[in-house]
């Protein structure tokens, strides 16, 4: 029974030029004299080198480790010696340079020892499975290069209803996925089963454009009977850009991924078929990602075909093997979304899928003013208003471009393709995105600088307050000490005054006593005198007794 399919907005029927590179079986491109391995071949933070210049490295050895959560390692695609870790031009529309590890290959292709005992993934926790996939350096091979282990982690409360494998390969000239589906259908299915286990996905769909009949047949034949209960292999109409993630989800499930949302928000996860094969290699062979299929095609070479290419291989090495004719232009990617290469020493990286050579340089006709024909709106698969985006990007009104959902633009080029005024619309959108990202980076930098300044002010204020508090406490302590000393002084003074008062009182008492004696009769005076003499005699007797005792003791 034919599956029910939906249609996405717009799109174009294009001449695919696919057969050009599909006549021959895929062969190894071989080992170039030098491999140039950018530390960033994925979305996220660049990997950190764990080798140094002069080190000998073996094939499959990790040479740079993940530096962050959104990051994956880089492995040596062949054995040799690290001769430089330096800036080198990398695949990017702007022709920028980035840090690369450069290996001078020794031609031996000696590998590290790999324990290729297959992993019993069904008895492995999804987190452990993701870790193996991460350590193997697997990223999305469909073009985006997002670390695959993250896309296999929907979160504990998120249910994945549908896992889609994208085999649409809608862009003209590119055939590497079609060749992989023909060559390794079982490996792709094995990778899909691993992904299904990691995501706990209810159903799986492999979607292939209907211009790849052989690939579809090969996959159907490789599917085990019991797997057809939860894996559907379907053909979808060949309409560019059906391979866009949001467009494919719409075609297969009828669901729309919300603006600023992710497919997983609507219960869908989408991976590329080459990524599935890389995951099968990582789990079943413990093989890190060091190579991939690449289409090298176009009228600039005599020998268009698909090659199995090690990452880091310079483009010129591939062109030389393909018998160059009169190459006037070299594009990385397809004719719609690719970008022109200014330098053929640029290496193949994980996200490279095609090298398109041309024997003439396309000279775009001069752009004319927009006539508001609306053709661009009709073909936009993201349901945007391309002409409005163009106006605001040209006027550098970047807030407005965002109001018109600039970041939903997948840069498919359909609008520019149909524009009768030949306006290079996608260039304006790329310019606007780059400016917004730059502004965002500047804002982040100035926010960080402001935060640092505010924190410094806070620290100075805090120190000032602490100094004042310390001074206040010291003052109080001094005051308290001075109070204690004066209290002691007062106490002494009172004691002296009391002693003086006692002396005075005694003296007055003695004087009074003497005065009383003067007033007595003679008999009374005599009696007192006798008492006094007896008292003196008793005292003397007592003193003599004490003296005698002391004498006898000594
Ligand atoms: S297709 Fe070109 S001319 Fe027509 S509305 Fe869009 S931008 Fe303007
Ligand atoms: S390039 Fe962007 S705006 Fe133009 S058709 Fe594609 S998605 Fe729409």
Coordinates of C-alpha atoms and ligand atoms in Angstrom, one line a residue:
X1 CA 0.0 0.0 0.0
X2 CA 1.3 3.4 -0.9
X3 CA 1.9 5.6 2.1
X4 CA 0.0 8.8 2.5
X5 CA 2.3 11.8 1.7
X6 CA 1.9 15.5 2.2
X7 CA 3.4 18.3 0.2
X8 CA 5.5 21.2 1.3
X9 CA 5.0 24.7 0.1
X10 CA 6.8 25.7 -3.1
X11 CA 9.9 23.9 -4.3
X12 CA 11.2 23.4 -7.8
X13 CA 11.5 20.6 -10.3
X14 CA 15.2 20.7 -11.3
X15 CA 17.4 18.7 -13.7
X16 CA 19.2 16.5 -11.2
X17 CA 22.3 15.7 -13.4
X18 CA 22.6 12.6 -11.2
X19 CA 23.4 9.9 -13.7
X20 CA 26.7 11.7 -14.6
X21 CA 28.4 10.4 -11.5
X22 CA 26.6 7.1 -11.0
X23 CA 28.1 5.0 -13.9
X24 CA 31.0 3.6 -11.9
X25 CA 31.4 1.8 -8.6
X26 CA 32.8 3.8 -5.7
X27 CA 36.5 3.4 -5.3
X28 CA 39.0 4.6 -2.6
X29 CA 40.6 7.9 -3.4
X30 CA 43.9 6.7 -1.7
X31 CA 46.2 8.4 0.7
X32 CA 47.4 11.9 -0.1
X33 CA 50.9 13.0 0.9
X34 CA 49.4 15.4 3.5
X35 CA 46.2 15.3 5.4
X36 CA 44.8 18.7 6.6
X37 CA 42.4 18.1 9.5
X38 CA 40.5 21.2 10.8
X39 CA 39.7 21.0 14.5
X40 CA 36.2 22.1 13.7
X41 CA 34.4 19.9 11.2
X42 CA 31.1 20.1 13.0
X43 CA 28.7 22.5 14.5
X44 CA 29.8 23.5 18.0
X45 CA 33.2 24.0 19.7
X46 CA 36.4 23.0 17.9
X47 CA 38.1 19.9 19.2
X48 CA 41.4 20.3 21.2
X49 CA 44.6 18.8 19.8
X50 CA 46.0 16.0 21.9
X51 CA 49.1 15.5 19.7
X52 CA 52.0 17.9 19.1
X53 CA 54.2 18.7 16.1
X54 CA 56.7 15.8 15.6
X55 CA 54.4 13.1 17.0
X56 CA 53.9 10.0 15.0
X57 CA 50.3 9.0 14.7
X58 CA 48.5 5.9 13.6
X59 CA 45.3 5.5 11.5
X60 CA 42.1 5.8 13.7
X61 CA 44.1 7.3 16.6
X62 CA 42.3 10.2 18.3
X63 CA 44.3 13.4 17.6
X64 CA 41.9 16.0 19.0
X65 CA 39.4 15.5 21.8
X66 CA 36.0 17.1 22.3
X67 CA 36.4 20.4 24.1
X68 CA 32.8 20.9 25.1
X69 CA 29.4 19.2 25.2
X70 CA 28.7 20.3 21.6
X71 CA 31.9 19.0 20.2
X72 CA 33.3 15.7 19.0
X73 CA 36.9 14.3 18.5
X74 CA 38.9 14.1 15.4
X75 CA 40.8 10.9 14.4
X76 CA 43.8 10.4 12.1
X77 CA 42.6 9.0 8.8
X78 CA 46.0 7.4 8.1
X79 CA 49.4 6.9 9.7
X80 CA 52.2 9.5 9.6
X81 CA 53.8 12.4 11.4
X82 CA 52.2 15.6 12.7
X83 CA 54.2 18.3 10.8
X84 CA 52.2 21.3 11.8
X85 CA 49.3 22.6 13.9
X86 CA 48.5 25.9 12.2
X87 CA 46.0 28.0 10.4
X88 CA 44.9 26.7 7.0
X89 CA 42.1 27.7 4.7
X90 CA 39.0 25.5 5.4
X91 CA 35.7 24.8 3.6
X92 CA 33.6 28.0 4.2
X93 CA 31.9 30.4 1.8
X94 CA 34.1 33.3 3.1
X95 CA 37.4 31.4 2.5
X96 CA 38.4 31.8 6.2
X97 CA 41.3 30.0 7.8
X98 CA 41.1 27.9 11.0
X99 CA 43.4 25.7 13.1
X100 CA 44.2 22.4 11.4
X101 CA 46.4 19.4 12.3
X102 CA 48.6 18.6 9.3
X103 CA 49.8 15.0 9.0
X104 CA 52.5 14.0 6.6
X105 CA 51.4 10.5 5.7
X106 CA 53.9 7.6 5.6
X107 CA 51.9 5.5 3.1
X108 CA 51.8 2.5 5.4
X109 CA 48.3 3.2 6.7
X110 CA 49.1 1.5 10.0
X111 CA 46.1 1.5 12.3
X112 CA 45.9 1.4 16.1
X113 CA 44.6 -1.9 17.4
X114 CA 40.8 -1.7 17.4
X115 CA 38.9 -4.1 19.6
X116 CA 36.2 -4.7 17.1
X117 CA 34.1 -7.0 19.2
X118 CA 30.6 -5.9 18.3
X119 CA 28.8 -4.0 21.1
X120 CA 25.6 -5.7 22.4
X121 CA 23.8 -2.4 22.0
X122 CA 20.4 -3.8 23.0
X123 CA 21.7 -4.4 26.5
X124 CA 23.5 -1.0 26.6
X125 CA 22.0 2.1 28.2
X126 CA 21.3 4.8 25.6
X127 CA 23.7 7.1 27.4
X128 CA 26.5 4.5 27.0
X129 CA 25.6 4.1 23.4
X130 CA 25.7 7.8 22.8
X131 CA 29.1 8.0 24.4
X132 CA 30.6 5.4 22.0
X133 CA 29.0 7.3 19.0
X134 CA 30.5 10.6 20.4
X135 CA 34.0 9.1 20.9
X136 CA 33.9 7.8 17.3
X137 CA 33.5 11.5 16.2
X138 CA 30.1 10.9 14.4
X139 CA 28.3 14.0 13.2
X140 CA 25.4 14.5 10.8
X141 CA 26.8 13.8 7.3
X142 CA 23.9 15.4 5.5
X143 CA 25.6 18.8 5.5
X144 CA 24.8 20.3 8.9
X145 CA 27.5 18.5 10.9
X146 CA 25.6 18.5 14.2
X147 CA 27.1 16.0 16.7
X148 CA 24.9 12.9 16.3
X149 CA 25.0 11.8 19.9
X150 CA 23.1 15.0 20.9
X151 CA 20.4 14.3 18.3
X152 CA 20.1 10.8 19.8
X153 CA 19.3 12.3 23.2
X154 CA 15.7 13.7 23.1
X155 CA 15.6 14.1 26.9
X156 CA 13.9 11.9 29.6
X157 CA 10.4 13.3 29.1
X158 CA 10.4 13.5 25.3
X159 CA 8.7 10.8 23.3
X160 CA 10.0 10.1 19.8
X161 CA 7.2 8.8 17.6
X162 CA 9.0 8.8 14.3
X163 CA 12.6 8.5 13.4
X164 CA 13.2 9.5 9.8
X165 CA 16.3 8.6 7.7
X166 CA 16.8 11.2 5.1
X167 CA 17.8 9.5 1.8
X168 CA 16.2 12.2 -0.4
X169 CA 19.5 13.8 -1.6
X170 CA 17.5 16.4 -3.5
X171 CA 20.3 18.7 -4.6
X172 CA 21.4 18.4 -8.3
X173 CA 24.6 16.6 -9.1
X174 CA 25.1 15.0 -5.6
X175 CA 24.9 11.2 -5.6
X176 CA 27.0 10.0 -2.7
X177 CA 24.0 9.0 -0.6
X178 CA 22.4 7.2 -3.5
X179 CA 25.6 5.2 -4.0
X180 CA 25.9 4.4 -0.3
X181 CA 22.3 3.2 -0.3
X182 CA 23.2 0.9 -3.2
X183 CA 26.5 -0.3 -1.7
X184 CA 25.7 -0.7 2.0
X185 CA 21.9 -1.0 2.5
X186 CA 22.2 -3.4 5.4
X187 CA 24.7 -1.2 7.2
X188 CA 22.3 1.7 6.9
X189 CA 19.5 -0.4 8.4
X190 CA 21.8 -1.6 11.2
X191 CA 22.5 2.1 12.0
X192 CA 18.8 2.8 12.0
X193 CA 18.2 0.0 14.5
X194 CA 20.8 1.4 16.8
X195 CA 19.3 4.9 16.6
X196 CA 15.9 3.5 17.2
X197 CA 17.1 1.8 20.4
X198 CA 18.8 5.1 21.6
X199 CA 15.7 7.1 20.9
X200 CA 13.1 4.5 21.8
X201 CA 11.4 5.6 18.6
X202 CA 8.0 3.9 17.9
X203 CA 8.4 3.8 14.1
X204 CA 11.1 4.4 11.5
X205 CA 10.8 5.8 8.0
X206 CA 13.5 5.8 5.3
X207 CA 12.5 8.4 2.8
X208 CA 14.1 8.3 -0.7
X209 CA 13.3 10.5 -3.7
X210 CA 11.6 8.6 -6.5
X211 CA 14.5 9.2 -8.9
X212 CA 16.7 6.7 -6.9
X213 CA 14.9 3.5 -7.8
X214 CA 17.9 1.3 -7.4
X215 CA 18.7 2.6 -3.9
X216 CA 15.1 2.1 -2.9
X217 CA 15.1 -1.5 -4.1
X218 CA 18.4 -2.3 -2.5
X219 CA 17.2 -1.1 0.9
X220 CA 13.8 -2.9 0.6
X221 CA 15.7 -6.2 -0.3
X222 CA 18.0 -5.7 2.7
X223 CA 15.2 -5.3 5.2
X224 CA 14.5 -8.3 7.3
X225 CA 10.9 -9.5 7.4
X226 CA 10.3 -8.8 11.1
X227 CA 11.8 -5.3 10.7
X228 CA 9.1 -4.2 8.3
X229 CA 6.7 -4.0 11.3
X230 CA 8.4 -0.8 12.4
X231 CA 10.6 0.3 9.5
X232 CA 8.9 1.7 6.3
X233 CA 11.0 2.5 3.2
X234 CA 9.1 5.0 1.1
X235 CA 9.6 6.9 -2.0
X236 CA 8.8 10.6 -2.1
X237 CA 8.3 12.9 -5.1
X238 CA 11.5 14.4 -6.5
X239 CA 11.0 18.1 -5.7
X240 CA 13.8 20.3 -4.6
X241 CA 14.4 20.8 -1.6
X242 CA 12.6 17.7 -0.3
X243 CA 15.7 16.8 1.5
X244 CA 15.5 19.8 3.8
X245 CA 14.8 18.5 7.3
X246 CA 11.6 20.5 7.8
X247 CA 10.4 19.9 4.3
X248 CA 11.0 16.1 4.6
X249 CA 9.2 16.0 7.9
X250 CA 6.2 17.7 6.3
X251 CA 6.1 15.3 3.4
X252 CA 6.4 12.2 5.5
X253 CA 4.3 13.1 8.6
X254 CA 2.3 16.1 7.6
X255 CA 3.6 17.9 10.7
X256 CA 5.2 21.4 10.6
X257 CA 8.2 22.1 12.8
X258 CA 7.4 25.3 14.6
X259 CA 9.5 28.5 14.0
X260 CA 12.3 28.5 16.5
X261 CA 11.4 24.9 17.4
X262 CA 13.1 21.5 16.8
X263 CA 11.7 18.4 15.1
X264 CA 11.8 16.6 18.4
X265 CA 9.3 19.2 19.7
X266 CA 6.7 17.4 17.5
X267 CA 8.0 13.9 18.3
X268 CA 10.2 13.5 15.2
X269 CA 14.0 13.0 14.8
X270 CA 15.6 13.1 11.4
X271 CA 19.1 11.7 10.5
X272 CA 20.9 11.3 7.2
X273 CA 21.4 7.8 5.8
X274 CA 25.2 8.2 5.8
X275 CA 25.1 9.1 9.5
X276 CA 23.3 5.8 10.1
X277 CA 26.1 3.9 8.3
X278 CA 28.7 5.8 10.4
X279 CA 26.9 4.9 13.6
X280 CA 26.7 1.2 12.5
X281 CA 30.5 1.3 12.0
X282 CA 31.1 2.9 15.4
X283 CA 29.0 0.3 17.3
X284 CA 29.6 -2.9 15.3
X285 CA 33.2 -2.3 14.2
X286 CA 34.3 0.3 16.8
X287 CA 35.4 2.2 13.8
X288 CA 35.8 6.0 14.2
X289 CA 34.6 8.3 11.5
X290 CA 37.7 9.0 9.2
X291 CA 36.2 8.9 5.7
X292 CA 33.1 9.1 3.6
X293 CA 31.6 8.9 0.1
X294 CA 32.0 12.1 -1.9
X295 CA 30.7 12.9 -5.4
X296 CA 33.2 14.5 -7.7
X297 CA 31.4 15.6 -10.8
X298 CA 30.7 18.3 -13.3
X299 CA 31.9 19.2 -16.8
X300 CA 35.3 20.3 -15.5
X301 CA 36.6 16.7 -15.2
X302 CA 36.7 13.8 -17.5
X303 CA 35.9 11.2 -14.8
X304 CA 32.9 12.1 -12.7
X305 CA 32.1 9.5 -10.0
X306 CA 31.9 8.8 -6.3
X307 CA 35.0 8.3 -4.2
X308 CA 35.6 7.0 -0.7
X309 CA 37.7 9.9 0.7
X310 CA 39.7 10.3 3.9
X311 CA 39.0 13.5 5.8
X312 CA 41.8 16.0 5.4
X313 CA 42.4 15.0 1.7
X314 CA 43.0 18.2 -0.3
X315 CA 40.5 18.8 -3.1
X316 CA 43.3 19.1 -5.6
X317 CA 44.3 15.5 -4.9
X318 CA 40.7 14.4 -5.9
X319 CA 40.7 16.6 -9.0
X320 CA 44.0 15.2 -10.2
X321 CA 42.6 11.7 -9.9
X322 CA 39.5 12.7 -11.9
X323 CA 41.4 13.9 -15.0
X324 CA 40.7 17.7 -15.0
X325 CA 39.7 19.3 -18.2
X326 CA 39.3 23.0 -18.3
X327 CA 38.1 23.8 -14.7
X328 CA 36.8 27.3 -14.5
X329 CA 34.9 27.0 -11.3
X330 CA 35.0 24.6 -8.4
X331 CA 32.0 24.4 -6.0
X332 CA 31.8 22.5 -2.7
X333 CA 28.3 21.1 -2.4
X334 CA 25.6 21.1 -5.1
X335 CA 24.7 23.7 -7.7
X336 CA 21.9 25.2 -5.5
X337 CA 23.4 25.4 -2.1
X338 CA 27.1 25.0 -2.7
X339 CA 29.8 27.7 -2.5
X340 CA 32.7 28.5 -4.8
X341 CA 36.1 27.3 -3.7
X342 CA 38.9 29.9 -4.1
X343 CA 41.6 27.5 -3.2
X344 CA 42.0 23.8 -4.1
X345 CA 44.2 23.0 -1.1
X346 CA 41.0 23.1 1.0
X347 CA 40.5 19.7 2.6
X348 CA 37.5 17.4 2.6
X349 CA 35.8 17.4 6.0
X350 CA 33.0 15.4 7.6
X351 CA 30.3 17.6 6.0
X352 CA 31.7 17.6 2.5
X353 CA 29.4 15.7 0.1
X354 CA 30.3 16.9 -3.4
X355 CA 32.9 18.7 -5.5
X356 CA 31.2 20.2 -8.5
X357 CA 33.6 21.3 -11.3
X358 CA 32.6 23.6 -14.1
X359 CA 34.2 24.2 -17.5
X360 CA 32.8 27.7 -17.6
X361 CA 32.5 30.4 -15.0
X362 CA 28.9 31.3 -14.4
X363 CA 28.5 35.0 -14.7
X364 CA 25.3 36.1 -13.1
X365 CA 23.3 38.7 -15.1
X366 CA 23.3 42.2 -13.6
X367 CA 20.6 42.5 -10.9
X368 CA 17.6 44.6 -11.7
X369 CA 15.2 46.3 -9.3
X370 CA 12.6 44.0 -7.7
X371 CA 9.3 44.2 -9.7
X372 CA 7.3 42.6 -6.8
X373 CA 6.2 39.8 -9.1
X374 CA 5.8 37.4 -6.1
X375 CA 7.5 34.5 -7.9
X376 CA 9.9 34.1 -5.0
X377 CA 7.1 33.7 -2.5
X378 CA 5.5 31.0 -4.6
X379 CA 8.6 28.7 -4.5
X380 CA 9.8 29.4 -1.0
X381 CA 9.6 26.0 0.9
X382 CA 9.9 27.8 4.2
X383 CA 6.8 29.9 3.5
X384 CA 8.7 33.1 3.9
X385 CA 8.4 36.4 2.0
X386 CA 11.7 36.5 0.2
X387 CA 11.3 39.9 -1.3
X388 CA 10.5 41.5 2.1
X389 CA 13.6 39.8 3.5
X390 CA 15.6 41.2 0.7
X391 CA 14.3 44.7 1.2
X392 CA 15.2 44.7 4.9
X393 CA 18.5 42.9 4.5
X394 CA 19.5 45.5 1.8
X395 CA 18.4 48.3 4.2
X396 CA 20.4 46.6 7.0
X397 CA 17.2 46.6 9.1
X398 CA 18.2 43.4 10.8
X399 CA 15.4 43.5 13.4
X400 CA 12.9 43.5 10.6
X401 CA 14.6 40.5 8.9
X402 CA 14.2 38.6 12.1
X403 CA 10.5 39.7 12.4
X404 CA 10.2 38.1 8.9
X405 CA 11.8 34.8 10.2
X406 CA 15.1 35.1 8.4
X407 CA 16.5 32.2 10.4
X408 CA 13.8 29.9 9.0
X409 CA 15.4 30.4 5.5
X410 CA 17.3 27.2 4.6
X411 CA 19.2 29.0 1.8
X412 CA 17.9 26.6 -0.7
X413 CA 18.2 29.2 -3.5
X414 CA 14.7 28.6 -5.0
X415 CA 13.8 32.3 -4.7
X416 CA 16.9 33.5 -6.5
X417 CA 16.5 30.7 -9.1
X418 CA 13.1 32.1 -10.2
X419 CA 13.7 35.8 -9.7
X420 CA 13.3 37.5 -13.1
X421 CA 15.4 40.5 -11.8
X422 CA 18.3 38.1 -11.1
X423 CA 18.7 39.5 -7.6
X424 CA 21.2 37.4 -5.6
X425 CA 18.7 37.0 -2.9
X426 CA 20.5 34.2 -0.9
X427 CA 23.6 36.4 -0.7
X428 CA 21.5 39.1 1.0
X429 CA 20.1 36.6 3.5
X430 CA 23.6 35.2 4.2
X431 CA 24.9 38.7 4.7
X432 CA 22.0 39.5 7.1
X433 CA 22.6 36.3 9.1
X434 CA 26.3 37.0 9.3
X435 CA 25.7 40.6 10.5
X436 CA 23.2 39.4 13.1
X437 CA 25.6 36.8 14.4
X438 CA 28.4 39.4 14.5
X439 CA 26.1 41.8 16.4
X440 CA 25.1 39.0 18.7
X441 CA 28.8 38.2 19.3
X442 CA 29.6 41.9 19.9
X443 CA 26.7 42.2 22.2
X444 CA 27.8 39.2 24.2
X445 CA 31.3 40.7 24.4
X446 CA 30.0 44.1 25.5
X447 CA 27.7 42.4 28.0
X448 CA 30.6 40.5 29.4
X449 CA 32.7 43.7 29.5
X450 CA 29.8 45.5 31.3
X451 CA 29.4 42.7 33.8
X452 CA 33.2 42.8 34.5
X453 CA 33.0 46.6 35.0
X454 CA 30.0 46.3 37.3
X455 CA 31.6 43.6 39.3
X456 CA 34.7 45.7 39.7
X457 CA 32.6 48.6 40.9
X458 CA 30.8 46.3 43.3
X459 CA 34.2 45.0 44.6
X460 CA 35.5 48.6 45.2
X461 CA 32.2 49.5 47.0
X462 CA 32.4 46.4 49.1
X463 CA 36.1 47.1 50.1
X464 CA 35.2 50.7 51.0
X465 CA 32.3 49.5 53.2
X466 CA 34.5 46.9 54.8
X467 CA 37.3 49.5 55.5
X468 CA 34.7 51.8 57.1
X469 CA 33.3 49.0 59.2
X470 CA 36.9 48.1 60.4
X471 CA 37.6 51.7 61.3
X472 CA 34.3 52.0 63.2
X473 CA 35.0 48.8 65.2
X474 CA 38.6 49.9 66.1
X475 CA 37.2 53.3 67.3
X476 CA 34.7 51.5 69.5
X477 CA 37.3 49.2 70.9
X478 CA 39.6 52.2 71.8
X479 CA 36.7 53.9 73.5
X480 CA 35.8 50.8 75.5
X481 CA 39.4 50.4 76.7
X482 CA 39.6 54.0 77.7
X483 CA 36.4 53.6 79.8
X484 CA 37.8 50.6 81.7
X485 CA 41.0 52.5 82.7
X486 CA 39.0 55.4 84.1
X487 CA 36.7 53.0 86.1
X488 CA 39.8 51.4 87.6
X489 CA 41.1 54.9 88.6
X490 CA 37.8 55.8 90.2
X491 CA 37.9 52.5 92.2
X492 CA 41.4 53.2 93.5
X493 CA 40.4 56.7 94.4
X494 CA 37.4 55.5 96.3
X495 CA 39.5 52.9 98.2
X496 CA 42.0 55.6 99.3
X497 CA 39.2 57.9 100.3
X498 CA 37.6 55.2 102.4
X499 CA 41.0 54.3 104.1
X500 CA 41.6 58.0 104.9
X501 CA 38.1 58.2 106.3
X502 CA 38.7 55.1 108.5
X503 CA 42.0 56.6 109.9
X504 CA 40.3 59.9 110.6
X505 CA 37.5 58.1 112.4
X506 CA 39.9 56.1 114.6
X507 CA 41.8 59.2 115.5
X508 CA 38.6 60.9 116.5
X509 CA 37.7 57.9 118.6
X510 CA 41.1 58.0 120.4
X511 CA 40.8 61.7 121.1
X512 CA 37.3 61.1 122.5
X513 CA 38.6 58.3 124.7
X514 CA 41.4 60.5 126.1
X515 CA 38.9 63.2 126.8
X516 CA 36.7 60.7 128.7
X517 CA 39.7 59.6 130.9
X518 CA 40.4 63.2 131.8
X519 CA 36.8 63.4 133.2
X520 CA 37.1 60.3 135.5
X521 CA 37.5 60.2 139.3
X522 CA 40.9 59.2 140.8
X523 CA 39.5 55.8 141.8
X524 CA 38.3 55.2 138.3
X525 CA 41.6 56.3 136.8
X526 CA 43.5 53.9 139.2
X527 CA 41.2 50.9 138.3
X528 CA 41.8 51.5 134.6
X529 CA 45.6 51.8 135.1
X530 CA 45.5 48.4 137.0
X531 CA 43.6 46.8 134.1
X532 CA 46.1 48.2 131.7
X533 CA 49.1 46.9 133.7
X534 CA 47.6 43.5 134.0
X535 CA 47.0 43.5 130.2
X536 CA 50.7 44.5 129.7
X537 CA 52.0 41.8 132.1
X538 CA 49.9 39.1 130.4
X539 CA 51.2 40.1 127.0
X540 CA 54.9 40.1 128.2
X541 CA 54.3 36.7 129.8
X542 CA 52.9 35.4 126.6
X543 CA 55.9 36.8 124.6
X544 CA 58.4 35.1 127.0
X545 CA 56.7 31.8 126.6
X546 CA 56.9 32.0 122.9
X547 CA 60.6 32.9 123.1
X548 CA 61.3 29.9 125.4
X549 CA 59.6 27.5 123.0
X550 CA 61.7 28.8 120.1
X551 CA 64.9 28.4 122.0
X552 CA 64.2 24.8 123.1
X553 CA 63.2 23.9 119.4
X554 CA 66.5 25.3 118.0
Ligands
LIG1 S1 11.1 37.2 -7.6 FE1 12.6 38.8 -7.6 S2 11.5 40.5 -8.6 FE2 9.9 39.0 -8.1 S3 9.2 39.7 -6.1 FE3 10.8 38.3 -5.7 S4 12.6 39.5 -5.5 FE4 11.1 40.8 -6.5
LIG2 S1 16.5 30.7 0.0 FE1 15.3 31.1 1.8 S2 13.9 32.6 1.2 FE2 14.7 31.8 -0.6 S3 13.3 30.2 -1.2 FE3 14.9 29.2 0.0 S4 14.1 29.3 2.1 FE4 12.8 30.7 0.9

